[in-house]
Coordinates of C-alpha atoms in Angstrom, one line a residue:
Chain A
M744 CA -81.1 -118.4 -92.2
D745 CA -82.8 -115.2 -93.4
I746 CA -82.7 -111.9 -91.5
F747 CA -86.2 -112.3 -90.1
E748 CA -85.5 -115.7 -88.7
K749 CA -82.3 -114.4 -87.0
V750 CA -84.0 -111.3 -85.6
K751 CA -86.8 -113.6 -84.3
E752 CA -84.3 -115.8 -82.6
I753 CA -82.5 -112.9 -80.9
T754 CA -85.8 -111.3 -79.9
V755 CA -87.0 -114.6 -78.3
E756 CA -83.7 -114.9 -76.5
Q757 CA -83.5 -111.3 -75.3
L758 CA -87.1 -110.6 -74.4
G759 CA -88.0 -114.1 -73.2
V760 CA -91.1 -114.2 -75.4
E761 CA -92.7 -117.1 -77.4
E762 CA -91.5 -117.6 -81.0
D763 CA -95.1 -117.3 -82.3
A764 CA -95.4 -113.8 -80.8
V765 CA -92.5 -112.5 -82.9
T766 CA -94.3 -111.6 -86.2
M767 CA -93.2 -108.9 -88.7
D768 CA -95.9 -106.6 -87.4
A769 CA -95.1 -107.1 -83.7
S770 CA -94.1 -103.9 -81.8
F771 CA -91.2 -104.5 -79.4
I772 CA -92.7 -102.3 -76.7
N773 CA -96.5 -102.7 -77.2
D774 CA -96.7 -106.4 -78.2
L775 CA -93.5 -107.9 -76.8
E776 CA -93.5 -106.0 -73.6
A777 CA -90.0 -104.7 -73.9
D778 CA -88.9 -101.8 -71.7
S779 CA -86.3 -99.2 -72.4
L780 CA -83.5 -101.4 -71.0
D781 CA -84.6 -104.4 -73.1
I782 CA -84.5 -102.2 -76.3
V783 CA -80.9 -101.2 -75.6
E784 CA -79.8 -104.8 -75.0
L785 CA -81.7 -106.0 -78.1
M786 CA -80.0 -103.4 -80.3
M787 CA -76.6 -104.5 -78.9
A788 CA -77.4 -108.1 -79.7
L789 CA -78.5 -107.2 -83.3
E790 CA -75.3 -105.1 -83.8
E791 CA -73.2 -108.0 -82.7
E792 CA -75.1 -110.6 -84.8
F793 CA -75.1 -108.6 -88.0
D794 CA -71.8 -106.8 -87.4
I795 CA -73.3 -103.4 -87.8
E796 CA -73.5 -100.2 -85.8
I797 CA -77.0 -98.9 -84.8
P798 CA -76.6 -95.2 -83.7
D799 CA -79.1 -94.1 -81.0
E800 CA -81.0 -91.9 -83.4
D801 CA -81.6 -94.9 -85.7
A802 CA -82.5 -97.2 -82.8
E803 CA -85.2 -94.8 -81.7
K804 CA -87.0 -95.3 -85.1
I805 CA -86.9 -99.1 -84.8
A806 CA -90.3 -99.9 -83.3
T807 CA -91.3 -103.2 -84.8
V808 CA -89.7 -106.4 -86.0
S809 CA -90.1 -105.4 -89.6
D810 CA -88.4 -102.0 -88.8
A811 CA -85.5 -104.0 -87.5
V812 CA -85.4 -106.4 -90.5
E813 CA -85.6 -103.5 -93.0
Y814 CA -82.9 -101.5 -91.2
I815 CA -80.5 -104.5 -91.2
K816 CA -81.1 -105.2 -94.9
D817 CA -80.3 -101.5 -95.8
K818 CA -77.1 -101.7 -93.7
Q819 CA -75.8 -104.9 -95.2
Chain B
M1157 CA -66.6 -113.9 -42.1
S1158 CA -64.8 -112.3 -39.3
G1159 CA -61.5 -113.9 -38.3
T1160 CA -58.6 -114.1 -40.8
R1161 CA -55.4 -115.6 -39.6
E1162 CA -51.9 -114.4 -38.9
S1163 CA -51.8 -111.7 -41.5
S1164 CA -54.4 -109.6 -39.6
A1165 CA -53.1 -110.6 -36.2
A1166 CA -49.8 -109.0 -36.9
L1167 CA -51.4 -105.6 -37.4
R1168 CA -53.0 -105.5 -34.0
G1169 CA -52.1 -103.3 -31.0
F1170 CA -52.4 -105.7 -28.1
G1171 CA -51.4 -103.0 -25.7
A1172 CA -55.0 -101.8 -25.9
V1173 CA -56.4 -104.9 -24.4
P1174 CA -56.8 -103.8 -20.7
A1175 CA -58.7 -100.7 -21.8
K1176 CA -61.0 -102.8 -24.0
R1177 CA -61.6 -105.2 -21.1
R1178 CA -62.6 -102.3 -18.9
H1179 CA -64.9 -101.2 -21.7
I1180 CA -66.6 -104.6 -21.8
K1181 CA -67.1 -104.5 -18.1
N1182 CA -68.6 -101.0 -18.2
T1183 CA -70.8 -102.0 -21.1
L1184 CA -72.2 -105.0 -19.3
I1185 CA -73.0 -102.9 -16.2
L1186 CA -74.9 -100.7 -18.6
F1187 CA -76.7 -103.5 -20.4
C1188 CA -77.4 -106.0 -17.7
P1189 CA -80.1 -104.7 -15.4
A1190 CA -82.5 -106.5 -17.7
D1191 CA -84.3 -108.3 -14.8
K1192 CA -85.7 -105.0 -13.6
R1193 CA -87.7 -104.8 -16.8
K1194 CA -88.4 -108.5 -17.1
D1195 CA -92.0 -108.5 -15.9
D1196 CA -93.0 -105.3 -17.7
K1197 CA -92.2 -105.8 -21.3
T1198 CA -95.0 -103.8 -22.7
Q1199 CA -94.1 -100.6 -20.9
P1200 CA -93.7 -97.6 -23.2
R1201 CA -90.1 -97.0 -24.3
Q1202 CA -88.4 -93.9 -25.3
G1203 CA -87.3 -94.1 -28.9
G1204 CA -86.6 -91.7 -31.8
G1205 CA -88.0 -88.8 -29.8
R1206 CA -91.5 -90.2 -29.4
R1207 CA -93.1 -92.7 -27.0
F1208 CA -94.7 -95.9 -28.2
S1209 CA -95.9 -99.2 -27.0
M1210 CA -94.0 -102.0 -28.6
K1211 CA -95.7 -104.5 -30.7
R1212 CA -94.6 -108.1 -30.9
A1213 CA -93.1 -109.8 -34.0
V1214 CA -93.5 -113.4 -34.9
I1215 CA -92.1 -115.6 -37.7
T1216 CA -95.0 -117.1 -39.6
G1217 CA -93.3 -118.5 -42.7
V1218 CA -89.8 -119.4 -43.9
G1219 CA -88.2 -120.1 -47.2
A1220 CA -84.7 -121.3 -48.0
V1221 CA -82.3 -121.9 -50.9
T1222 CA -79.2 -123.5 -49.4
P1223 CA -76.3 -125.9 -50.1
V1224 CA -78.2 -128.5 -48.0
G1225 CA -81.5 -128.3 -49.8
I1226 CA -84.2 -126.0 -51.1
G1227 CA -87.4 -125.4 -49.0
K1228 CA -88.1 -125.6 -45.3
E1229 CA -88.7 -129.4 -45.1
E1230 CA -85.7 -130.5 -47.0
V1231 CA -83.3 -128.1 -45.4
W1232 CA -84.4 -128.9 -41.8
K1233 CA -84.4 -132.6 -42.4
N1234 CA -80.9 -132.5 -43.7
V1235 CA -79.6 -130.1 -41.0
K1236 CA -81.1 -132.4 -38.3
A1237 CA -79.3 -135.4 -40.0
G1238 CA -76.0 -133.5 -40.1
V1239 CA -75.8 -133.5 -43.9
C1240 CA -72.9 -131.4 -45.2
G1241 CA -73.4 -129.4 -48.4
I1242 CA -69.7 -128.7 -49.1
D1243 CA -67.9 -130.3 -52.2
R1244 CA -65.4 -129.5 -54.9
I1245 CA -66.5 -126.4 -56.8
T1246 CA -68.4 -127.2 -60.0
R1247 CA -69.4 -123.7 -61.2
F1248 CA -65.9 -123.2 -62.7
D1249 CA -62.6 -125.0 -62.8
P1250 CA -61.0 -124.3 -59.4
S1251 CA -57.7 -126.1 -60.1
D1252 CA -55.6 -122.9 -59.9
F1253 CA -57.0 -121.8 -56.6
A1254 CA -55.6 -122.6 -53.1
C1255 CA -59.2 -123.3 -52.0
Q1256 CA -61.1 -125.6 -54.4
I1257 CA -64.2 -126.3 -52.3
A1258 CA -67.4 -124.5 -51.6
A1259 CA -71.0 -125.2 -50.4
E1260 CA -72.8 -124.6 -53.7
V1261 CA -76.6 -124.6 -54.1
K1262 CA -77.6 -127.7 -56.1
D1263 CA -80.5 -128.3 -58.5
F1264 CA -81.8 -124.7 -58.3
K1265 CA -84.2 -124.0 -61.2
P1266 CA -85.2 -120.3 -61.2
E1267 CA -88.2 -121.2 -63.5
D1268 CA -89.7 -123.1 -60.6
F1269 CA -90.2 -119.7 -58.8
M1270 CA -90.3 -116.9 -61.5
D1271 CA -90.8 -116.6 -65.2
K1272 CA -87.9 -116.9 -67.6
K1273 CA -87.8 -113.2 -68.5
E1274 CA -87.8 -112.1 -64.9
A1275 CA -85.0 -114.5 -64.0
K1276 CA -82.9 -113.3 -66.9
R1277 CA -82.8 -109.8 -65.4
M1278 CA -81.6 -111.0 -62.0
D1279 CA -78.2 -111.9 -60.7
L1280 CA -78.1 -115.3 -59.0
F1281 CA -78.3 -113.8 -55.5
V1282 CA -81.5 -112.0 -56.5
Q1283 CA -83.0 -115.2 -57.9
Y1284 CA -82.2 -117.0 -54.7
A1285 CA -83.9 -114.2 -52.7
V1286 CA -87.0 -114.2 -54.8
A1287 CA -87.2 -118.0 -54.6
A1288 CA -86.8 -118.0 -50.8
A1289 CA -89.3 -115.2 -50.4
K1290 CA -91.9 -117.0 -52.5
M1291 CA -91.4 -120.2 -50.4
A1292 CA -91.7 -118.1 -47.2
V1293 CA -94.9 -116.4 -48.3
D1294 CA -96.4 -119.7 -49.3
D1295 CA -95.3 -121.3 -46.0
A1296 CA -97.0 -118.4 -44.1
G1297 CA -100.2 -119.0 -46.0
L1298 CA -100.3 -115.3 -46.9
A1299 CA -102.4 -113.8 -49.7
L1300 CA -100.3 -110.7 -50.1
D1301 CA -102.7 -109.3 -52.8
K1302 CA -105.3 -109.0 -50.1
E1303 CA -103.0 -107.1 -47.8
D1304 CA -102.5 -103.3 -47.8
G1305 CA -99.1 -103.0 -49.6
N1306 CA -98.2 -100.0 -47.5
R1307 CA -98.2 -102.2 -44.4
V1308 CA -96.0 -104.8 -46.1
G1309 CA -92.2 -104.2 -46.0
C1310 CA -89.0 -105.9 -47.2
I1311 CA -85.6 -105.8 -45.5
I1312 CA -83.0 -108.2 -46.9
G1313 CA -79.3 -108.2 -46.5
S1314 CA -76.5 -109.0 -48.9
G1315 CA -72.8 -108.6 -48.2
I1316 CA -71.5 -108.4 -51.8
G1317 CA -74.4 -108.3 -54.3
G1318 CA -74.1 -109.3 -57.9
I1319 CA -70.4 -110.0 -58.3
S1320 CA -70.9 -112.5 -61.1
T1321 CA -72.8 -110.0 -63.2
L1322 CA -70.1 -107.4 -62.5
C1323 CA -67.4 -109.9 -63.6
E1324 CA -69.2 -110.9 -66.8
Q1325 CA -69.9 -107.3 -67.8
H1326 CA -66.3 -106.2 -66.9
A1327 CA -65.1 -108.9 -69.3
R1328 CA -67.4 -107.5 -72.0
L1329 CA -66.0 -104.0 -71.4
L1330 CA -62.4 -105.2 -71.9
E1331 CA -63.2 -107.4 -74.9
K1332 CA -65.8 -105.4 -76.8
G1333 CA -65.7 -101.8 -75.4
P1334 CA -68.0 -99.6 -73.4
G1335 CA -70.9 -99.6 -75.9
K1336 CA -71.4 -103.3 -75.3
V1337 CA -71.9 -103.3 -71.5
S1338 CA -75.4 -104.4 -70.7
P1339 CA -77.9 -101.8 -69.6
F1340 CA -79.0 -104.4 -67.0
M1341 CA -75.5 -104.6 -65.4
I1342 CA -76.1 -101.9 -62.8
P1343 CA -79.6 -102.9 -61.8
M1344 CA -78.6 -106.6 -61.6
M1345 CA -75.5 -106.0 -59.7
I1346 CA -76.4 -103.5 -56.9
S1347 CA -76.9 -105.2 -53.5
N1348 CA -80.4 -103.7 -52.9
M1349 CA -81.9 -105.4 -55.9
A1350 CA -82.9 -108.5 -53.9
V1351 CA -85.2 -106.1 -51.9
G1352 CA -86.2 -104.3 -55.2
Q1353 CA -87.2 -107.5 -57.0
V1354 CA -88.9 -109.2 -54.0
S1355 CA -90.9 -106.0 -53.4
I1356 CA -92.0 -105.9 -57.1
M1357 CA -93.0 -109.5 -57.0
F1358 CA -94.9 -109.4 -53.7
G1359 CA -96.1 -105.8 -53.6
C1360 CA -94.0 -104.7 -50.6
K1361 CA -94.8 -101.0 -50.8
G1362 CA -94.0 -100.1 -47.1
V1363 CA -90.7 -100.1 -45.1
N1364 CA -87.9 -101.0 -47.5
L1365 CA -84.2 -101.3 -46.8
T1366 CA -81.1 -103.3 -47.7
T1367 CA -78.6 -104.1 -45.0
V1368 CA -75.0 -104.3 -46.1
S1369 CA -72.8 -105.3 -43.1
A1370 CA -70.8 -108.1 -44.6
C1371 CA -71.6 -111.4 -42.9
A1372 CA -73.8 -109.7 -40.4
S1373 CA -76.1 -108.4 -43.2
G1374 CA -78.8 -111.1 -42.8
T1375 CA -79.0 -110.8 -39.0
D1376 CA -79.0 -107.0 -39.2
A1377 CA -81.9 -107.3 -41.7
M1378 CA -83.9 -109.4 -39.2
G1379 CA -83.1 -107.0 -36.4
Q1380 CA -84.2 -103.9 -38.4
A1381 CA -87.3 -105.7 -39.4
L1382 CA -88.0 -106.5 -35.7
L1383 CA -87.6 -102.8 -34.8
A1384 CA -89.9 -101.7 -37.6
I1385 CA -92.6 -104.1 -36.5
Q1386 CA -92.2 -103.2 -32.9
R1387 CA -92.6 -99.5 -33.8
G1388 CA -95.7 -100.3 -35.7
D1389 CA -94.3 -99.3 -39.1
A1390 CA -95.4 -102.4 -40.8
D1391 CA -97.6 -105.5 -40.3
I1392 CA -95.6 -107.9 -42.4
I1393 CA -91.9 -107.7 -43.4
L1394 CA -90.1 -110.2 -45.7
T1395 CA -86.7 -110.4 -44.2
G1396 CA -83.4 -112.3 -44.3
G1397 CA -80.4 -112.5 -46.5
A1398 CA -79.2 -113.5 -50.0
E1399 CA -75.7 -114.1 -51.5
A1400 CA -74.2 -115.8 -54.5
T1401 CA -70.4 -115.5 -54.5
V1402 CA -69.1 -118.8 -55.7
N1403 CA -67.3 -116.9 -58.3
E1404 CA -63.6 -116.8 -59.4
L1405 CA -63.0 -113.2 -58.3
A1406 CA -64.6 -113.7 -54.9
L1407 CA -62.8 -116.9 -54.3
A1408 CA -59.5 -115.4 -55.2
G1409 CA -60.1 -112.5 -52.9
F1410 CA -61.0 -114.6 -49.9
S1411 CA -58.1 -116.9 -50.7
S1412 CA -55.6 -114.1 -50.7
M1413 CA -56.9 -113.2 -47.2
K1414 CA -56.0 -116.7 -46.1
A1415 CA -59.5 -116.9 -44.7
L1416 CA -60.6 -120.1 -46.5
S1417 CA -60.1 -123.7 -45.6
T1418 CA -57.7 -125.5 -48.0
R1419 CA -58.7 -129.0 -47.1
N1420 CA -59.4 -129.8 -50.7
D1421 CA -58.9 -133.5 -50.3
D1422 CA -61.7 -133.7 -47.7
P1423 CA -64.5 -131.3 -48.6
K1424 CA -67.1 -132.8 -46.3
G1425 CA -64.8 -132.6 -43.4
A1426 CA -63.3 -129.2 -44.2
C1427 CA -65.5 -126.9 -42.2
S1428 CA -64.9 -127.8 -38.5
P1429 CA -66.0 -125.0 -36.2
F1430 CA -64.5 -125.0 -32.7
D1431 CA -62.3 -127.9 -33.6
K1432 CA -58.6 -127.5 -32.7
D1433 CA -57.5 -128.1 -36.3
R1434 CA -60.0 -125.7 -37.9
D1435 CA -58.3 -124.0 -40.8
G1436 CA -60.7 -121.4 -42.3
F1437 CA -64.2 -121.0 -43.5
V1438 CA -65.8 -122.5 -46.6
M1439 CA -67.8 -120.3 -48.9
G1440 CA -71.5 -121.0 -49.1
E1441 CA -74.3 -119.3 -51.0
G1442 CA -78.1 -119.1 -51.1
S1443 CA -80.9 -117.3 -49.3
G1444 CA -83.0 -117.5 -46.2
I1445 CA -86.1 -115.4 -46.0
M1446 CA -88.8 -115.3 -43.4
V1447 CA -92.1 -113.6 -43.0
L1448 CA -91.9 -111.5 -39.8
E1449 CA -95.4 -110.5 -38.8
E1450 CA -97.0 -108.3 -36.1
L1451 CA -98.5 -110.7 -33.6
E1452 CA -102.1 -109.5 -33.6
H1453 CA -102.1 -109.4 -37.4
A1454 CA -100.9 -113.0 -37.5
K1455 CA -103.4 -114.1 -34.9
A1456 CA -106.3 -112.4 -36.7
R1457 CA -105.7 -114.5 -39.8
G1458 CA -105.1 -117.7 -37.9
A1459 CA -101.5 -118.0 -39.0
H1460 CA -99.2 -120.7 -37.7
I1461 CA -96.5 -119.1 -35.5
I1462 CA -93.1 -120.7 -35.7
A1463 CA -91.3 -118.6 -33.1
E1464 CA -91.2 -115.0 -31.8
V1465 CA -88.4 -112.6 -32.3
V1466 CA -87.8 -110.6 -29.1
G1467 CA -84.5 -108.8 -29.2
Y1468 CA -81.7 -107.4 -31.4
G1469 CA -78.3 -106.1 -30.7
S1470 CA -75.9 -104.3 -33.1
T1471 CA -72.4 -103.2 -32.3
N1472 CA -69.1 -102.6 -34.0
D1473 CA -65.6 -103.7 -32.8
A1474 CA -64.2 -100.4 -34.0
Y1475 CA -60.9 -102.2 -34.1
H1476 CA -59.7 -103.7 -37.4
M1477 CA -61.1 -104.2 -41.0
T1478 CA -61.2 -108.0 -40.8
A1479 CA -59.8 -109.3 -37.5
P1480 CA -62.1 -109.6 -34.5
A1481 CA -61.2 -107.6 -31.4
P1482 CA -59.3 -109.6 -28.7
E1483 CA -61.6 -111.7 -26.5
G1484 CA -64.4 -111.0 -28.9
E1485 CA -65.3 -107.9 -26.9
G1486 CA -67.5 -106.4 -29.7
G1487 CA -69.4 -109.6 -30.1
A1488 CA -69.8 -109.8 -26.3
R1489 CA -71.3 -106.2 -26.2
C1490 CA -73.6 -107.2 -29.0
M1491 CA -75.0 -110.4 -27.4
A1492 CA -75.3 -108.4 -24.1
A1493 CA -77.2 -105.7 -26.0
A1494 CA -79.5 -108.2 -27.6
V1495 CA -80.3 -109.9 -24.3
E1496 CA -81.0 -106.5 -22.7
N1497 CA -83.1 -105.5 -25.6
A1498 CA -85.1 -108.7 -25.2
G1499 CA -85.7 -107.9 -21.6
I1500 CA -84.4 -111.2 -20.3
R1501 CA -81.5 -112.4 -18.2
P1502 CA -78.4 -114.1 -19.7
E1503 CA -79.2 -117.3 -17.9
D1504 CA -82.6 -117.5 -19.7
V1505 CA -80.8 -118.3 -23.0
D1506 CA -80.8 -122.1 -23.8
Y1507 CA -79.1 -122.1 -27.3
I1508 CA -76.8 -120.0 -29.4
N1509 CA -76.6 -120.5 -33.1
A1510 CA -73.0 -119.2 -33.3
H1511 CA -71.4 -117.4 -36.1
G1512 CA -68.8 -120.2 -35.9
T1513 CA -67.1 -119.8 -39.2
S1514 CA -64.3 -122.4 -38.5
T1515 CA -61.5 -119.7 -38.7
P1516 CA -59.0 -119.9 -35.9
Y1517 CA -59.8 -116.4 -34.5
N1518 CA -63.6 -116.3 -34.9
D1519 CA -64.3 -119.4 -33.0
K1520 CA -61.9 -118.7 -30.2
Y1521 CA -63.1 -115.1 -29.7
E1522 CA -66.8 -116.0 -30.1
T1523 CA -66.3 -118.6 -27.4
A1524 CA -64.6 -115.9 -25.2
A1525 CA -67.5 -113.5 -25.9
I1526 CA -70.1 -116.1 -24.9
K1527 CA -68.2 -116.6 -21.6
T1528 CA -68.0 -112.8 -21.0
V1529 CA -71.7 -112.4 -21.4
F1530 CA -73.0 -115.6 -19.8
G1531 CA -70.4 -116.4 -17.1
E1532 CA -70.9 -119.9 -15.7
H1533 CA -74.1 -120.2 -17.7
A1534 CA -71.9 -120.4 -20.8
Y1535 CA -71.2 -124.0 -19.9
K1536 CA -74.9 -124.9 -19.4
L1537 CA -76.3 -123.5 -22.7
A1538 CA -75.8 -125.2 -26.0
V1539 CA -73.8 -123.6 -28.9
S1540 CA -73.7 -124.9 -32.4
S1541 CA -72.5 -123.8 -35.8
T1542 CA -74.7 -124.9 -38.7
K1543 CA -72.1 -123.4 -41.0
S1544 CA -70.4 -126.8 -40.6
M1545 CA -73.1 -128.1 -42.9
T1546 CA -74.2 -125.0 -45.0
G1547 CA -70.8 -123.4 -45.4
H1548 CA -70.6 -119.7 -44.8
M1549 CA -73.5 -118.1 -46.7
L1550 CA -72.0 -114.7 -46.0
G1551 CA -74.7 -112.0 -46.2
A1552 CA -77.3 -114.8 -46.3
A1553 CA -75.9 -116.5 -43.2
G1554 CA -78.0 -114.5 -40.8
G1555 CA -81.2 -115.3 -42.8
I1556 CA -80.7 -119.0 -42.9
E1557 CA -79.4 -119.2 -39.3
G1558 CA -82.3 -117.2 -38.0
I1559 CA -84.6 -119.7 -39.7
L1560 CA -82.7 -122.7 -38.4
T1561 CA -82.8 -121.1 -34.9
A1562 CA -86.6 -120.7 -35.2
L1563 CA -87.0 -124.3 -36.4
A1564 CA -84.8 -125.5 -33.6
I1565 CA -87.1 -123.8 -31.1
E1566 CA -90.3 -125.0 -32.7
D1567 CA -89.1 -128.6 -33.2
G1568 CA -87.3 -128.8 -29.9
F1569 CA -84.0 -129.9 -31.5
L1570 CA -80.5 -128.6 -31.3
P1571 CA -78.7 -128.9 -34.7
A1572 CA -75.2 -130.2 -34.5
T1573 CA -71.7 -128.8 -35.2
V1574 CA -70.5 -131.5 -37.5
N1575 CA -66.9 -132.4 -38.2
Y1576 CA -65.8 -132.0 -34.6
R1577 CA -62.7 -134.2 -34.1
T1578 CA -60.1 -132.7 -31.8
P1579 CA -61.0 -130.6 -28.7
D1580 CA -59.5 -127.2 -28.4
P1581 CA -58.7 -126.0 -24.9
E1582 CA -59.7 -122.5 -25.9
C1583 CA -63.1 -123.7 -27.2
D1584 CA -64.6 -125.6 -24.3
L1585 CA -68.3 -125.1 -24.4
D1586 CA -71.1 -127.6 -25.4
Y1587 CA -71.0 -127.3 -29.2
V1588 CA -73.6 -130.1 -29.7
V1589 CA -70.8 -132.0 -31.5
N1590 CA -71.5 -134.3 -34.5
Q1591 CA -75.0 -135.3 -33.4
G1592 CA -78.0 -133.1 -33.0
R1593 CA -80.3 -133.8 -30.0
A1594 CA -83.7 -133.0 -28.7
A1595 CA -83.9 -130.1 -26.2
D1596 CA -86.6 -127.8 -24.9
I1597 CA -85.5 -124.3 -26.0
T1598 CA -87.3 -121.2 -24.7
Y1599 CA -84.8 -118.5 -25.7
A1600 CA -82.1 -118.7 -28.4
I1601 CA -79.7 -116.3 -29.9
S1602 CA -78.4 -116.2 -33.5
N1603 CA -75.1 -114.4 -33.9
S1604 CA -73.5 -112.9 -37.0
L1605 CA -70.1 -111.2 -37.1
G1606 CA -68.8 -109.5 -40.2
F1607 CA -65.8 -107.8 -41.8
G1608 CA -65.8 -104.2 -40.9
G1609 CA -66.2 -105.2 -37.3
H1610 CA -70.0 -105.6 -37.5
N1611 CA -71.7 -107.6 -34.9
A1612 CA -75.4 -108.5 -34.9
S1613 CA -77.4 -110.8 -32.6
V1614 CA -81.1 -111.6 -32.5
V1615 CA -83.0 -113.2 -29.7
L1616 CA -85.7 -115.7 -30.6
K1617 CA -88.3 -117.1 -28.2
K1618 CA -90.6 -120.1 -28.2
Y1619 CA -94.0 -118.6 -29.0
I1620 CA -96.3 -118.5 -26.0
D1621 CA -99.5 -116.6 -26.4

């Protein structure tokens, strides 16, 4: 499974949104209705899944699904 | 949950009994001149430094998530039929525990009441509260979006809060470290979140409070809601209790107190309040929420009125962490206070939905307390423990038992104390044993007694315009 598919799966699980809504352009806050607590939990789930650390200052820059996918690619 | 066995008894100072008895007597003299006020219930009362005319509060809707069913119709049908919701624990493997039985809620689907994302942010006790509140609002025929939110309140009790969430996140802390503890842990766990989430869902922007008085929490919530409506602070209050403690840690804790029944080979017969061989309570869970509404507000919208709530008593034993005071003196003061607050005489009371946990001490001392308050009339009124069917729903107990008391009044039916087998000379009242029966009920009391010495009683009345 590629990174996007994994991120999508985790996003659907964490945010309780429909799969179709999780596009590369989707903003976690504006489109997927995540709040600040959701974002923290989502970052934790991504860290766990991809076995990476996402420091707070990096997490603040991850606004969309594609931001997350790109960040994970760089880290791996 | 009041009433553990020998361990607590050993800690008592029985020398204090005569003084406490005197105290009961004095208290009753203080509380009992109710008949003087009986015909003048609307007179202004002094309270909180200001005078006000009391408004009346009526129950116009109920919702329930219980071990004997979900929703008013199913729960009341099963309670009338004497169905017991206790069984071997299924939520985890209880093999290592002394007590392996509980009254679990069955077939609860949160998505029937709230969306998946909301449910995910709630501990089970909050899900139960939201589901019960939704059923209560529907039952009341209320369109809350058309009400002034500032006049809509929410007062719900929970004895323990989100203990399962706490345990799950504690396990993460130990396994994965502090950075992996969910940001939702605190807001899911805290006991007030049932009120928080119900208020979000239904726009309860007015009076808001969580009562935490162990097993008296639900009844204290009802009582505080009554006071708020009487004062004119709100037109509508969603009130009751919620609890979800069928959890390894909670079961281990109650087990260590020797408070639980260990009749693992006979789950359905394990909870036997007032029976000579009763051996402890059985943990239950769920939520009972009602819509308590100011009478004129209810009448103006043509609401169906189930019953009126007319009195509340709240006392503390001030005696021991878990053991009830000898002769149930704190419970007696509480019932006397509720009767006085209702402006009625003890002999007006037809039915008591007892705390009746099935622990040796609770049932003995609650019986003694009833005799202290009601004298000879104690043998004429009916007493029953619906915990024999629902198990002990702890902080939710007062919510569901308040509802069952209201339905008993409306339907003219006394629910039974099931599993009654062997008479106990110390428990010699009419406990409506094994079979419920029809009865005309004008006034009824619902009692709750909790660890910490908390006692709470509410008086309900058949609604007469």
